[in-house]
Short mmCIF file of C-alpha atoms in Angstrom, two decimals:
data_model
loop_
_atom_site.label_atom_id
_atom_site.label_comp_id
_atom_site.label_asym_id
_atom_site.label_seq_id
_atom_site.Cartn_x
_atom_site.Cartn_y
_atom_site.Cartn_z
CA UNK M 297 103.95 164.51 90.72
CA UNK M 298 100.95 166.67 90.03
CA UNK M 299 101.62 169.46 87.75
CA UNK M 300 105.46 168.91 87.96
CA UNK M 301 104.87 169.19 91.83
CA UNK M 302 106.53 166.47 93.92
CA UNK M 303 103.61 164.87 96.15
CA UNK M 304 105.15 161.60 97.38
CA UNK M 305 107.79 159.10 97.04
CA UNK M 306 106.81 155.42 96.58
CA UNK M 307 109.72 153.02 97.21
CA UNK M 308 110.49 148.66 97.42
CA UNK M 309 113.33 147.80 99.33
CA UNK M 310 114.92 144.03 98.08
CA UNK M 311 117.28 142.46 100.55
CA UNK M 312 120.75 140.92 99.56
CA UNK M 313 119.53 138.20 101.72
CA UNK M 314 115.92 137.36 100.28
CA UNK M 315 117.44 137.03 96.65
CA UNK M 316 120.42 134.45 97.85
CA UNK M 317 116.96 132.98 99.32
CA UNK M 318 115.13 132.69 96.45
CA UNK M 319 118.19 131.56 94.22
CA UNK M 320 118.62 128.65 96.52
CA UNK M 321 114.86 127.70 96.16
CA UNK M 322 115.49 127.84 92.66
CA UNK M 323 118.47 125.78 92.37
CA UNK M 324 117.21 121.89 91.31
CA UNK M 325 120.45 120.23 91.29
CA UNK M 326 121.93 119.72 94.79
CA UNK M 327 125.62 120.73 93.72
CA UNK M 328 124.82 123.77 91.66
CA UNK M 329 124.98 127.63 93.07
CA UNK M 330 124.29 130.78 92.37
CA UNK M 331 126.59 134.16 92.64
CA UNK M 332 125.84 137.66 91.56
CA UNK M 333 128.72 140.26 90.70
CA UNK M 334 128.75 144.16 90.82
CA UNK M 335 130.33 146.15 88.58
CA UNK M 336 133.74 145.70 89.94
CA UNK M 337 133.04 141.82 89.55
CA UNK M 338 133.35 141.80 93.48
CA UNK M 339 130.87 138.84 95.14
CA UNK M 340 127.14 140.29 96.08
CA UNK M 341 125.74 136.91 96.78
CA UNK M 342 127.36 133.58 96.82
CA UNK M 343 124.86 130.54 97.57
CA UNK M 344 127.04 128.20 98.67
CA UNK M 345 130.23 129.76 100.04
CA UNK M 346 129.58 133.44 101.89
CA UNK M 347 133.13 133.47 102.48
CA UNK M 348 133.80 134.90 98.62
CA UNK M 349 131.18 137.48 99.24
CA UNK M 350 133.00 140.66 98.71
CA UNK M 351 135.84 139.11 97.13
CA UNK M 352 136.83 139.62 93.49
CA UNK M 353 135.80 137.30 91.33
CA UNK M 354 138.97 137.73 88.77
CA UNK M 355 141.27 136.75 92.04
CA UNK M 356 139.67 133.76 92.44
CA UNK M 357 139.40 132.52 89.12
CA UNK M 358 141.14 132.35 86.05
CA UNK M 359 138.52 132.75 83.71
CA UNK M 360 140.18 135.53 81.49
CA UNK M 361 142.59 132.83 80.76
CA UNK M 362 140.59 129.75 80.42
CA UNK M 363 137.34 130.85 79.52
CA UNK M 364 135.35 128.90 76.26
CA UNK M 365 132.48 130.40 75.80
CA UNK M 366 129.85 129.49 73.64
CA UNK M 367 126.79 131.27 72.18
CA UNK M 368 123.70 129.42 73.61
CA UNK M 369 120.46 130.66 71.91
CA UNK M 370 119.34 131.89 75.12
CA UNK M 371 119.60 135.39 74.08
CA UNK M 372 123.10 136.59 75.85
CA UNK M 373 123.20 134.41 78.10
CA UNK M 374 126.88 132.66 78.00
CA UNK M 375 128.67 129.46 79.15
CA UNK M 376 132.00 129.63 80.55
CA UNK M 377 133.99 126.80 81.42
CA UNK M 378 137.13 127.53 84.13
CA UNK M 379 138.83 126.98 87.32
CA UNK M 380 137.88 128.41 90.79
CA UNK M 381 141.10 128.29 92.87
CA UNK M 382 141.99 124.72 91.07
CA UNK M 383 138.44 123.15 90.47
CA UNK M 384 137.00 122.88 87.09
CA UNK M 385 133.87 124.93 86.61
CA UNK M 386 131.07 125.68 84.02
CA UNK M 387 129.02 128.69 84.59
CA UNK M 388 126.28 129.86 82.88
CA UNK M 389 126.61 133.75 82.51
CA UNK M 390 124.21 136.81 82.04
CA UNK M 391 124.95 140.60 82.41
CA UNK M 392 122.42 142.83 83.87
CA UNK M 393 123.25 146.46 82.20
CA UNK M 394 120.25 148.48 83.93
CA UNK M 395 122.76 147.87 87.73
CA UNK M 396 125.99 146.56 85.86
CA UNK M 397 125.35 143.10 87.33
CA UNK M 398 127.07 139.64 86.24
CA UNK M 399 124.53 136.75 87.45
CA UNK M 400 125.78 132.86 87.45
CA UNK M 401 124.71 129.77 87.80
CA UNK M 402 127.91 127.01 88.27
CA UNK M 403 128.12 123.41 88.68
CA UNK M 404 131.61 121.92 89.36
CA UNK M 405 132.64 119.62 86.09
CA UNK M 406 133.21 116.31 87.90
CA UNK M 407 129.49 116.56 88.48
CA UNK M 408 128.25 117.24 85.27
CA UNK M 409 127.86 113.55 83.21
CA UNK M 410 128.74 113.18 80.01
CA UNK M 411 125.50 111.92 78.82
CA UNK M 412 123.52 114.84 81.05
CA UNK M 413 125.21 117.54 79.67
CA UNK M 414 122.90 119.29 77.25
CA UNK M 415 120.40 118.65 80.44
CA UNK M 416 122.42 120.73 82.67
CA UNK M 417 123.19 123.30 80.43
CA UNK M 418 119.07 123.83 79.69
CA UNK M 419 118.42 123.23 83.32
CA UNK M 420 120.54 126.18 84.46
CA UNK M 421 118.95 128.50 81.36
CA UNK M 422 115.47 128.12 83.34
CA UNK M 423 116.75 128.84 86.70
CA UNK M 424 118.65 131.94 85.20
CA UNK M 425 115.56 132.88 83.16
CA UNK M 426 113.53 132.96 86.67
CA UNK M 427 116.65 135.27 88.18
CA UNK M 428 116.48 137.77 84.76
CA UNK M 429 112.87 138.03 85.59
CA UNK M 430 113.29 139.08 89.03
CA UNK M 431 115.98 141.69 88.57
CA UNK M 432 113.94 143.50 85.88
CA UNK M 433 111.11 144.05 88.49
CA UNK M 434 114.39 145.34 90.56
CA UNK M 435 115.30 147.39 88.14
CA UNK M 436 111.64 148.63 87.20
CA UNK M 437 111.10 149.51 90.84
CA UNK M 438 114.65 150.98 91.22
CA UNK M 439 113.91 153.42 88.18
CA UNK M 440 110.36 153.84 88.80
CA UNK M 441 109.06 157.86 88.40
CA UNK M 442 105.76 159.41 87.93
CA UNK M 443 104.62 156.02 89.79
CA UNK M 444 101.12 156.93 90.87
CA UNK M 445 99.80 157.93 87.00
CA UNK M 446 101.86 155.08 85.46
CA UNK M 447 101.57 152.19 87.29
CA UNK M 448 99.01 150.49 85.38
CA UNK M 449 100.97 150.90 82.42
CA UNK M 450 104.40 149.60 83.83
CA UNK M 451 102.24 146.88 85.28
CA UNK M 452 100.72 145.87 82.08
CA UNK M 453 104.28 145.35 80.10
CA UNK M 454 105.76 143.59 82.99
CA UNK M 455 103.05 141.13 83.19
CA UNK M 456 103.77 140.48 79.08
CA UNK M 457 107.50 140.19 80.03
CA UNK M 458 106.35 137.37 82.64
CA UNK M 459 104.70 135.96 80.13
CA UNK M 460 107.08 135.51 77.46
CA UNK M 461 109.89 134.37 80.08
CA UNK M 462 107.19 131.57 81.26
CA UNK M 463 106.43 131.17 78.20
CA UNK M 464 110.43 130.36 76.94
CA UNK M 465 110.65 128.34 80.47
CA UNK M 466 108.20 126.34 78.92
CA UNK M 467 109.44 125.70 75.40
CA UNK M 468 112.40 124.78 77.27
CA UNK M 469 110.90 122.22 79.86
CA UNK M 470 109.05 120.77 76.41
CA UNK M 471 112.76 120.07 74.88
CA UNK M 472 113.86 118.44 77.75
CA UNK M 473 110.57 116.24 78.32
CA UNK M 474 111.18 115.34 74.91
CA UNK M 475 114.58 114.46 75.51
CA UNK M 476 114.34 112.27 78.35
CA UNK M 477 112.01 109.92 76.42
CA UNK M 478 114.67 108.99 73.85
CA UNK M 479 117.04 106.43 73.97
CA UNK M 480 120.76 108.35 73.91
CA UNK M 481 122.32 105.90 71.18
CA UNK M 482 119.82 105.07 68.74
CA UNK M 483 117.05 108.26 69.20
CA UNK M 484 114.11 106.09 69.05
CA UNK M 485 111.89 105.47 72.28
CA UNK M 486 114.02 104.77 75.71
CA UNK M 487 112.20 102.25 78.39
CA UNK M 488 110.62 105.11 80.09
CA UNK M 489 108.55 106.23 77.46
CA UNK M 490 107.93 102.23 76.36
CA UNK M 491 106.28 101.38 79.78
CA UNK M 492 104.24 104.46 79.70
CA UNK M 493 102.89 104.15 76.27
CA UNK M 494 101.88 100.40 76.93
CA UNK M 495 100.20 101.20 80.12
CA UNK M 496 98.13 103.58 78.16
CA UNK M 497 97.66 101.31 75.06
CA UNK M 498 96.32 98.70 77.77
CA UNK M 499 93.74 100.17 79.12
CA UNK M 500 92.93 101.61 75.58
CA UNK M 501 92.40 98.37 74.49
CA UNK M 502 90.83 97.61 77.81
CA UNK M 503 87.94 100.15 76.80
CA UNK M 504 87.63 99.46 73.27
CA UNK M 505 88.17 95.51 73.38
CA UNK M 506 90.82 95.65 71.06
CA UNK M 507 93.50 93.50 70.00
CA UNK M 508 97.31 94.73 71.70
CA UNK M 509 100.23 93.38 69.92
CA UNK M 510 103.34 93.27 71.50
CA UNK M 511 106.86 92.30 69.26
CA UNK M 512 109.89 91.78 70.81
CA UNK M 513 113.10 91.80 68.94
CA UNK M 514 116.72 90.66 70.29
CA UNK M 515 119.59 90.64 68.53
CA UNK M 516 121.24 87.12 68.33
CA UNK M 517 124.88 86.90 69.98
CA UNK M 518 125.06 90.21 70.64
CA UNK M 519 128.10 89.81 73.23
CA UNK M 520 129.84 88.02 71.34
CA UNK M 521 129.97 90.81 68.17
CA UNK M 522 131.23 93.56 70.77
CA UNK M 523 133.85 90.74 71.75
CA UNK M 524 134.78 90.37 68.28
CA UNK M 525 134.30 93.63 66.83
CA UNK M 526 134.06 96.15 69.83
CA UNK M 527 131.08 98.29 70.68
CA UNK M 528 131.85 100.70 68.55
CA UNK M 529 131.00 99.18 65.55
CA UNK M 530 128.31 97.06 68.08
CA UNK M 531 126.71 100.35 68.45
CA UNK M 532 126.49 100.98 65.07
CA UNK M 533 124.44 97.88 64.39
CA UNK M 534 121.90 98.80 67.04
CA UNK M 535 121.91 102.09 64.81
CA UNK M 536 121.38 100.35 61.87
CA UNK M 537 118.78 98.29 63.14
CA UNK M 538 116.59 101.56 64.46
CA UNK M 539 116.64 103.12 61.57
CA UNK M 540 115.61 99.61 59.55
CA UNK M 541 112.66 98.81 61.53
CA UNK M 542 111.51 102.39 61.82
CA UNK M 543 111.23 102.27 58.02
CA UNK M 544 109.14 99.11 57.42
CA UNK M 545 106.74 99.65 61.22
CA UNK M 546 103.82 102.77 60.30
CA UNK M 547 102.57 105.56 62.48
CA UNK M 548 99.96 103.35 64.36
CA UNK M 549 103.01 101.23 65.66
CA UNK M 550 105.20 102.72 68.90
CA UNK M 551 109.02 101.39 68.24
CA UNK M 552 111.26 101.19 71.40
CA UNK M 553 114.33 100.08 72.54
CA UNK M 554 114.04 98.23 75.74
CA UNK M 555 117.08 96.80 76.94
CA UNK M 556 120.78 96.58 75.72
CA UNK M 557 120.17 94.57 72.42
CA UNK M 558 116.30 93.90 72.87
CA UNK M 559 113.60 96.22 71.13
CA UNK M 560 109.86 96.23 71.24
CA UNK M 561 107.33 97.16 68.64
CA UNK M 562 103.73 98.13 70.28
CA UNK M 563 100.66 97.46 67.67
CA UNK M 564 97.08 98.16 68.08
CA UNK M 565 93.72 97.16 66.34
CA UNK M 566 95.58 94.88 63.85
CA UNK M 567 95.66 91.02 63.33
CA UNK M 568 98.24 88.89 64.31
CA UNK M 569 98.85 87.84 60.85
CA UNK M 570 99.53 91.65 60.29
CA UNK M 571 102.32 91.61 62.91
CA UNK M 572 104.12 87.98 61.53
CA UNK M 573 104.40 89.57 58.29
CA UNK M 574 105.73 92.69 59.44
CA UNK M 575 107.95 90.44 61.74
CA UNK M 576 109.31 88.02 58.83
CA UNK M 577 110.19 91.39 57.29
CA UNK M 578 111.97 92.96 59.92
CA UNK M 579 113.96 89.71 60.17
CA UNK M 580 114.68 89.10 56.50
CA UNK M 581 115.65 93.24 56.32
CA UNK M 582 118.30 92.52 58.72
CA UNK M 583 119.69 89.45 57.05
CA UNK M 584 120.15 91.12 53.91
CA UNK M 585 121.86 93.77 55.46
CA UNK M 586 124.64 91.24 55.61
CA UNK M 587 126.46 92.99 58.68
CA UNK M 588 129.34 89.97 58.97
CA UNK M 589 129.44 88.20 62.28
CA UNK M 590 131.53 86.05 62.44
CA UNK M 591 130.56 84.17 65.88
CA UNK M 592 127.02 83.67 64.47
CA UNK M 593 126.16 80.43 62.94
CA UNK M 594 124.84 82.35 60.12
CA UNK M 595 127.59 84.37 59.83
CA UNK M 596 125.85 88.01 59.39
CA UNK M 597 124.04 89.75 62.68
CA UNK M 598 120.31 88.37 62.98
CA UNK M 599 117.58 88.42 64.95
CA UNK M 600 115.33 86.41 67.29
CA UNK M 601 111.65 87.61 67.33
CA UNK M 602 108.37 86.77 69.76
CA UNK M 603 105.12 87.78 69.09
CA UNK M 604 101.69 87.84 71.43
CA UNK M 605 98.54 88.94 70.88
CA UNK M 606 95.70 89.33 73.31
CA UNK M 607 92.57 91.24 73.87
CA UNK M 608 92.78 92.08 77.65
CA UNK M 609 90.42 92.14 80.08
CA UNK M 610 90.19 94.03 83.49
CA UNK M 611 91.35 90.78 85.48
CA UNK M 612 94.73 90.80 82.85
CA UNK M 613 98.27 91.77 83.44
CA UNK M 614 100.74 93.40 81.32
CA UNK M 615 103.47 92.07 83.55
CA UNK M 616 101.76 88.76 81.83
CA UNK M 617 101.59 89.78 78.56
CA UNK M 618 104.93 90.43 78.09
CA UNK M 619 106.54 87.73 79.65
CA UNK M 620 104.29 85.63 77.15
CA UNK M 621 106.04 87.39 74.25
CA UNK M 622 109.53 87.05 76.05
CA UNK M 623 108.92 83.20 76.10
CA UNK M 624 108.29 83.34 72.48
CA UNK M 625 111.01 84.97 71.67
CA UNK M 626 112.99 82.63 74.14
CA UNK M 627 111.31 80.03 71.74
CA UNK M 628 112.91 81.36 68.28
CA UNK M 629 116.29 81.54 70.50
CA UNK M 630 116.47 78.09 71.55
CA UNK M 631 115.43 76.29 67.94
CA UNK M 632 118.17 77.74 66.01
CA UNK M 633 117.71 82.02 66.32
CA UNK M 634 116.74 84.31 63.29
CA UNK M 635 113.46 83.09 63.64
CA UNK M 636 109.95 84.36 64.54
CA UNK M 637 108.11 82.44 67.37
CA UNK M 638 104.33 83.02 68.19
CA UNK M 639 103.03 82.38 71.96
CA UNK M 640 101.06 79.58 72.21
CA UNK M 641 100.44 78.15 75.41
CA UNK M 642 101.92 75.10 74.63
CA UNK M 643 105.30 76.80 75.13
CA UNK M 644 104.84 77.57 78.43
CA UNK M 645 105.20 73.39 78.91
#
């Protein structure tokens, strides 16, 4: 307009077919799709079966009868869980009010484990965040007027709305990094995050000739207490145990769990000496816990720790280093258990 005098008409067209495109790209998990509703809840776009496009999404389903949803702190973004013509579903939902628009991401239940399902539910936030994104350019360029004199402006604010939404995509990606470097039981450090910490520690150590400790800790008879006393209560123990060494290791030491029953603690630039008191401590702690265990010669859970200590050298392993501390903690296993063992190479006779 110029003086209220129309002068031209500046228009995007968006095809049906290059946002079921684009949703698909999106997708990361190989059984999730995507659907978008219209106001009458009929089927725009349906990723994964076209045959419910233009069918209504309330004959299909029975979510008005089965629906739970629950208030994710996503904004208003919901998650439904129902059944689509028999199959167990959960959705996660968002309305579009500028075109009346339901969006949804879905993953059939039998596919969502039980262990993974925080996981899914964040993973389908981001790929909804990156739909939400795209519609409001839709609906900016839908509703667009006065373009030529404005753009800049419109521009602007939609560049600081791609920034916050990258910006939440990312806050969200840092949660789940975070999460898949714990251990789901006990919340310490999973085996993931151990073998990238002491690659990183090595060549640390590498570069500063330092001394790398390595403690491995495994409790004794382990099968036999989940024979005796189930796994609930076995899992409980492993709790236990976290949240006792995490109290007596300090913030220079990296604490993981690295197998069922078998834990590692990761020291740097401190003497061996350091690490066989904080060992006899660890192993004492537990004692006086005096968890009963009844198949245990000592009659309480214990545990059997090795210790090695090394400054490495370019030509050095760490495939080497720890199966020198496994052997020593082999070693406390084989004279009698409870005990702390320190490699020496005379153990490898």
């Amino acid at each position: 307009y110029v003086e209220d005098e129309l002068i031209g008409v500046m228009g995007v067209d968006i095809l049906i077919s290059d946002i079921l495109s684009l949703m698909d790209k999106r997708l990361n998990n190989p059984e999730a799709y995507a659907f978008i509703l219209n106001e009458k809840r009929d089927a725009m776009v349906h990723s994964r079966n076209p045959e419910r496009i233009g069918r209504n999404f309330m004959d299909v389903s029975n979510l008005e009868e089965t629906a739970v949803v629950y208030g994710l702190s996503h904004g208003d973004f919901h998650t439904a869980v129902y059944e689509v013509e028999g199959v167990p579903v959960m959705a996660v939902l968002k309305k579009i009010e500028s075109v009346d628009w339901v969006v949804g991401v879905a993953l059939e239940r039998e596919h969502i484990q039980k262990e993974a399902l925080f996981f899914s539910k964040e993973t389908t936030v981001i790929n909804l965040l990156f739909f939400i994104v795209m519609l409001l350019i839709v609906k900016n360029l839908y509703t667009m007027e006065k373009a030529v004199f404005s753009a800049n402006s419109i521009l602007r604010d939609k560049v600081y709305e791609l920034h916050a939404a990258y910006e939440q995509i990312d806050r969200v990606n840092g949660l789940l990094e975070e999460k898949s470097k714990k251990d789901g039981l006990t919340g310490v450090a999973n085996r993931g995050y151990f073998d990238q910490e002491i690659e990183a520690t090595w060549r640390k150590s590498i570069e500063e000739d330092a001394q790398l400790t390595l403690m491995l800790l495994d409790v004794d008879f382990f099968k036999m207490y989940n024979d005796k006393y189930g796994h609930v209560l076995g899992d409980q123990v492993l709790m236990d145990i976290c949240s006792l060494i995490e109290s007596l290791i300090d913030e220079t030491d990296f604490f993981a769990r690295v197998g069922g029953e078998e834990f590692a603690v990761l020291g740097y630039h401190k003497s061996i000496e350091d690490y066989v008191r904080l060992a006899e401590g660890i192993r004492r702690s537990i004692v006086d816990m005096g968890i009963p265990h009844e198949p245990n010669p000592h009659k309480v859970v214990t545990v059997s720790i090795g210790i090695h200590t090394t400054k490495p050298s370019p030509g050095d392993t760490i495939g080497d280093f720890y199966h020198k501390t496994d052997i020593a903690m082999y070693h406390s296993k084989e004279t009698g258990r409870n005990k702390v063992a320190v490699f020496s190479e005379e153990l490898m006779t």
